Short mmCIF file of C-alpha atoms and ligand atoms in Angstrom, two decimals:
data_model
loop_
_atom_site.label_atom_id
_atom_site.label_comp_id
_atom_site.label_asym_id
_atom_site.label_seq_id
_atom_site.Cartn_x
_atom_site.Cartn_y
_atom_site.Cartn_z
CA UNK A 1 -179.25 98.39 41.92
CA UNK A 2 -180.16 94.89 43.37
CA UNK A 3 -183.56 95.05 44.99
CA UNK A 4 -182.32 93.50 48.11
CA UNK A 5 -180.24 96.05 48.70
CA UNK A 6 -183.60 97.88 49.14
CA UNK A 7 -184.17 96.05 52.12
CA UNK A 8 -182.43 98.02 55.06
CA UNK A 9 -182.36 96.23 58.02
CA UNK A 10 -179.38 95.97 59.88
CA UNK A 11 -177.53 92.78 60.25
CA UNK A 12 -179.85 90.85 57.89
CA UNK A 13 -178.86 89.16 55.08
CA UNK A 14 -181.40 88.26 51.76
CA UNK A 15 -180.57 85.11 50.07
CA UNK A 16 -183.56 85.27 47.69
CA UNK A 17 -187.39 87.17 46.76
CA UNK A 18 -189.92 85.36 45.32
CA UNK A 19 -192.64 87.22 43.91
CA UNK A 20 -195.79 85.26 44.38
CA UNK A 21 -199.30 87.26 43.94
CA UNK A 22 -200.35 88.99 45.91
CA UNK A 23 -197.62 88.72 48.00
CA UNK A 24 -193.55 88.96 47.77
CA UNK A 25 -191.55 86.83 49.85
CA UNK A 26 -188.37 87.74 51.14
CA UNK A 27 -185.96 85.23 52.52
CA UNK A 28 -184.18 86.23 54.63
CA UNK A 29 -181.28 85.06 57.77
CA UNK A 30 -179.02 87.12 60.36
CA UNK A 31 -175.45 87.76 58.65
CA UNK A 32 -172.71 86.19 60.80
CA UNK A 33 -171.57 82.86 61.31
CA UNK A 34 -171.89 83.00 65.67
CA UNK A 35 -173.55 84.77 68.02
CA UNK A 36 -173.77 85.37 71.42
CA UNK A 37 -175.42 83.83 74.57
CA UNK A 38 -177.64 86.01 76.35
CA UNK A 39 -176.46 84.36 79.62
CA UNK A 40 -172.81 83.90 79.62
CA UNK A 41 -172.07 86.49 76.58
CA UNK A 42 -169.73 84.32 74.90
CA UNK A 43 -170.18 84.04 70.95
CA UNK A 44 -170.78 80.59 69.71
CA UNK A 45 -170.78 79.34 66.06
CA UNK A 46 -171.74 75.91 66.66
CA UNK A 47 -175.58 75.85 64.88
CA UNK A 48 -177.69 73.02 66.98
CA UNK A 49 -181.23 73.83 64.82
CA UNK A 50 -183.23 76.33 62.47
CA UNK A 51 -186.49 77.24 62.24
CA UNK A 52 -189.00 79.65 59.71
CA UNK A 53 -190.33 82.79 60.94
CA UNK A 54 -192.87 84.76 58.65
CA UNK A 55 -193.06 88.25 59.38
CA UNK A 56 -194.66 91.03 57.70
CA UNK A 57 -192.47 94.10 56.77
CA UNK A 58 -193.71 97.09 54.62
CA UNK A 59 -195.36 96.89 51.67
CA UNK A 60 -193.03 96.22 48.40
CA UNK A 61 -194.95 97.87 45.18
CA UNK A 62 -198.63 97.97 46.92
CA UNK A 63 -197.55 94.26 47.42
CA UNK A 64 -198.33 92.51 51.02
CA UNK A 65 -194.49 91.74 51.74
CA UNK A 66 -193.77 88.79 54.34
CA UNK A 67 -189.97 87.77 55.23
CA UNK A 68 -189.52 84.16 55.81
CA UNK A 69 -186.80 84.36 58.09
CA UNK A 70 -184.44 81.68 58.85
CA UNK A 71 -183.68 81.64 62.86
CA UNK A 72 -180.69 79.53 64.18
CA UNK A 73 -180.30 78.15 67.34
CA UNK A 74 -176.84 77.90 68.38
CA UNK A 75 -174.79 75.76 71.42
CA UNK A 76 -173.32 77.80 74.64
CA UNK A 77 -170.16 75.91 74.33
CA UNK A 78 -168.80 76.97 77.97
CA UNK A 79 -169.11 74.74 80.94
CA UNK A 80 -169.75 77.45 83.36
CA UNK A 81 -173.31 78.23 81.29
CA UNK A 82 -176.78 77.35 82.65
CA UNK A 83 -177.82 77.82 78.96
CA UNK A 84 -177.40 74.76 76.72
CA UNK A 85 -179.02 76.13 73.77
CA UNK A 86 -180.15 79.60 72.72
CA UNK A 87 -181.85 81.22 69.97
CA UNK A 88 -180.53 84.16 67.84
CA UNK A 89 -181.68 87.84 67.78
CA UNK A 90 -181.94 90.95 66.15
CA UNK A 91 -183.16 94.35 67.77
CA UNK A 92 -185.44 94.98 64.41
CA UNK A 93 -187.48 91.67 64.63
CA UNK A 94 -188.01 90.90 68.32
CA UNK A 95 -188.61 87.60 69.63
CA UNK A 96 -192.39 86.00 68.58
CA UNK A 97 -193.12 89.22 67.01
CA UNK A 98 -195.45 89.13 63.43
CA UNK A 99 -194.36 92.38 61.86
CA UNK A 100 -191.00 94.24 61.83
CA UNK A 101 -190.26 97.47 64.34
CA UNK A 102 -190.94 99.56 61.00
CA UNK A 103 -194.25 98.34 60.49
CA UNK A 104 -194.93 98.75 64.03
CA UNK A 105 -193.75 102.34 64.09
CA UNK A 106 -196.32 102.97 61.34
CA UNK A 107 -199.44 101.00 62.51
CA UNK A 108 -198.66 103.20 65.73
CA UNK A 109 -199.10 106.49 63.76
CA UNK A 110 -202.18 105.47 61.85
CA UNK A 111 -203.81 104.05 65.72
CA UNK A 112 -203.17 107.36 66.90
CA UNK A 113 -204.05 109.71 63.86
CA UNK A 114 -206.82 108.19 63.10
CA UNK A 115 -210.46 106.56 64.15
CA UNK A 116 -209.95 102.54 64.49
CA UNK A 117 -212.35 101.95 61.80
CA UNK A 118 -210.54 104.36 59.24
CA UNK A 119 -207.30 103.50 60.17
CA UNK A 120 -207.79 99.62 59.63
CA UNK A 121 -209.26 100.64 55.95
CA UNK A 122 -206.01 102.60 55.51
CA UNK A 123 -204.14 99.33 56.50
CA UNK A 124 -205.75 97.21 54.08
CA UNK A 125 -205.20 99.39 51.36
CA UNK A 126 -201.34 99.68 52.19
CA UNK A 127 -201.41 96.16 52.03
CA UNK A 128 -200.53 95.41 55.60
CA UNK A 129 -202.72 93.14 57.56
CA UNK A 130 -203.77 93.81 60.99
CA UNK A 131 -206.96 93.40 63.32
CA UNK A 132 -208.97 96.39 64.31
CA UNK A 133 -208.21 95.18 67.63
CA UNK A 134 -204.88 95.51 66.91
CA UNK A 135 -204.81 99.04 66.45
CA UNK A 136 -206.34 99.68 69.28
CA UNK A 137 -203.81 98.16 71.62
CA UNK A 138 -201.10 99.87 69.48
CA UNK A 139 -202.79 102.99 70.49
CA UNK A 140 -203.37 102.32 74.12
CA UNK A 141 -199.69 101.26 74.13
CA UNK A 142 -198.32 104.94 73.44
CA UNK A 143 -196.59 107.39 76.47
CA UNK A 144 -198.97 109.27 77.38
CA UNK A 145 -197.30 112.81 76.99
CA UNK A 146 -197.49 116.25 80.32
CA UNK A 147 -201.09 116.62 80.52
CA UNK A 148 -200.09 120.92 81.10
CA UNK A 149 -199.07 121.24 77.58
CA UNK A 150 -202.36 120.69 75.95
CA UNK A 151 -204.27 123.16 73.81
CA UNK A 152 -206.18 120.96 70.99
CA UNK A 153 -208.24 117.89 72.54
CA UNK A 154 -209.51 115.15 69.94
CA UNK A 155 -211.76 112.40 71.19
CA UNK A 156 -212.68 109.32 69.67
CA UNK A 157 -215.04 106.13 70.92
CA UNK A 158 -215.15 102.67 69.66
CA UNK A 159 -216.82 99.51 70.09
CA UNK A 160 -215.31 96.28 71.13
CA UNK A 161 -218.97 94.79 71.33
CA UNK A 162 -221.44 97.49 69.93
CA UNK A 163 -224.13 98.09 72.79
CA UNK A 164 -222.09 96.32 75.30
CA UNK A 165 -218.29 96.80 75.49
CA UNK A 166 -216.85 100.78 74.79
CA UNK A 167 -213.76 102.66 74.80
CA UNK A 168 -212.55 106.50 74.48
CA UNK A 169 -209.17 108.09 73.77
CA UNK A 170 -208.92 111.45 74.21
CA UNK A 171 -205.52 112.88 72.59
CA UNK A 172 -203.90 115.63 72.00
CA UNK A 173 -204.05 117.03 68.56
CA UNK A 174 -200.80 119.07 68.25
CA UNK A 175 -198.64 116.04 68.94
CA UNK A 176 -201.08 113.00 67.86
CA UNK A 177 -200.06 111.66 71.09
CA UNK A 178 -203.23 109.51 73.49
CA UNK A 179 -203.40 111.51 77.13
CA UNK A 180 -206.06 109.64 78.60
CA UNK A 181 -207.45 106.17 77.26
CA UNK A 182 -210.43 105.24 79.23
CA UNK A 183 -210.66 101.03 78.86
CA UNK A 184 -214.07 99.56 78.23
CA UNK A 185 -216.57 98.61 81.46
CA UNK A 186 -219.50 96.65 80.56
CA UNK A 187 -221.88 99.26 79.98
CA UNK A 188 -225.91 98.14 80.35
CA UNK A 189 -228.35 99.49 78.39
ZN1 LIG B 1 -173.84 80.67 77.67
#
């Protein structure tokens, strides 16, 4: 087995890994030779520019993983088409995002599962990089599940400027799921 076919993300193509302490760099493009306007939804295969990307994906080894990806802008050949030029995409990295959906996914479960401070130690030590701050948005940023079905609260505080700024989830503990995230006032003491 080929270790990029360890990489499993759908329409994306490795053309190389470099291993470079303490990181490993994947290189990576979108397979294809077109694709298609977002406007007029007609494929084009005529490449204007490219541009790098670095994105972190899941840890390779215990290694901090980062894909340089290769994005192509391509030419809306048809007449009829406000849009001269437009970029490429694929649904697993998103526009301007830093990390792949995966990564997101996971940094999700740890915001929710766990206090901010633990969870960013647990970050660090799977190698992925992230701001306590981070976190915290991740977990604000869940669906807040039917407030009837709840049997097992779990509450956690945090600081965003100890003695000045604070914040409280409450969540419920059978699902890990946030049911009520009270956002920091300035608090006087
Ligand atoms: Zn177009």
């Amino acid at each position: 087995m080929n270790i990029k076919h360890l990489f499993d993300i759908p329409k994306i193509k490795v053309s190389k890994i470099e291993f470079e302490p303490p990181a490993i760099h994947i290189y990576a493009s979108l397979s294809g030779s077109r694709a298609k306007c977002p406007e007029c939804k007609k494929y084009s295969s005529s490449v204007h520019d490219r541009y790098q990307r670095r994105i972190t994906d899941l840890p390779v080894f215990q290694y901090h993983s980062v894909i340089i990806f290769t994005v192509r802008k391509f030419k809306c050949r048809s007449d009829s088409c406000p849009r001269k030029v437009f970029t490429e995409q694929n649904d697993n990295i998103l526009p301007y995002a830093r990390r792949t959906e995966r990564v997101t996914r996971l940094l999700s479960d740890i915001a929710i599962d766990m206090p901010t401070g633990s969870g960013h130690l647990l970050s660090e030590k799977l190698q992925i990089k992230v701001s306590r701050s981070t976190l915290t948005r991740l977990a604000h940023q869940q669906a807040l599940p039917d407030i009837n079905t709840l049997k097992i609260v779990g509450v956690d505080d945090w600081a965003f400027r100890k003695g000045v700024n604070y914040g409280t989830i409450l969540v419920d503990m059978e699902t890990s799921k946030p049911m009520i995230c009270y956002l920091p006032e300035i608090v006087r003491i």
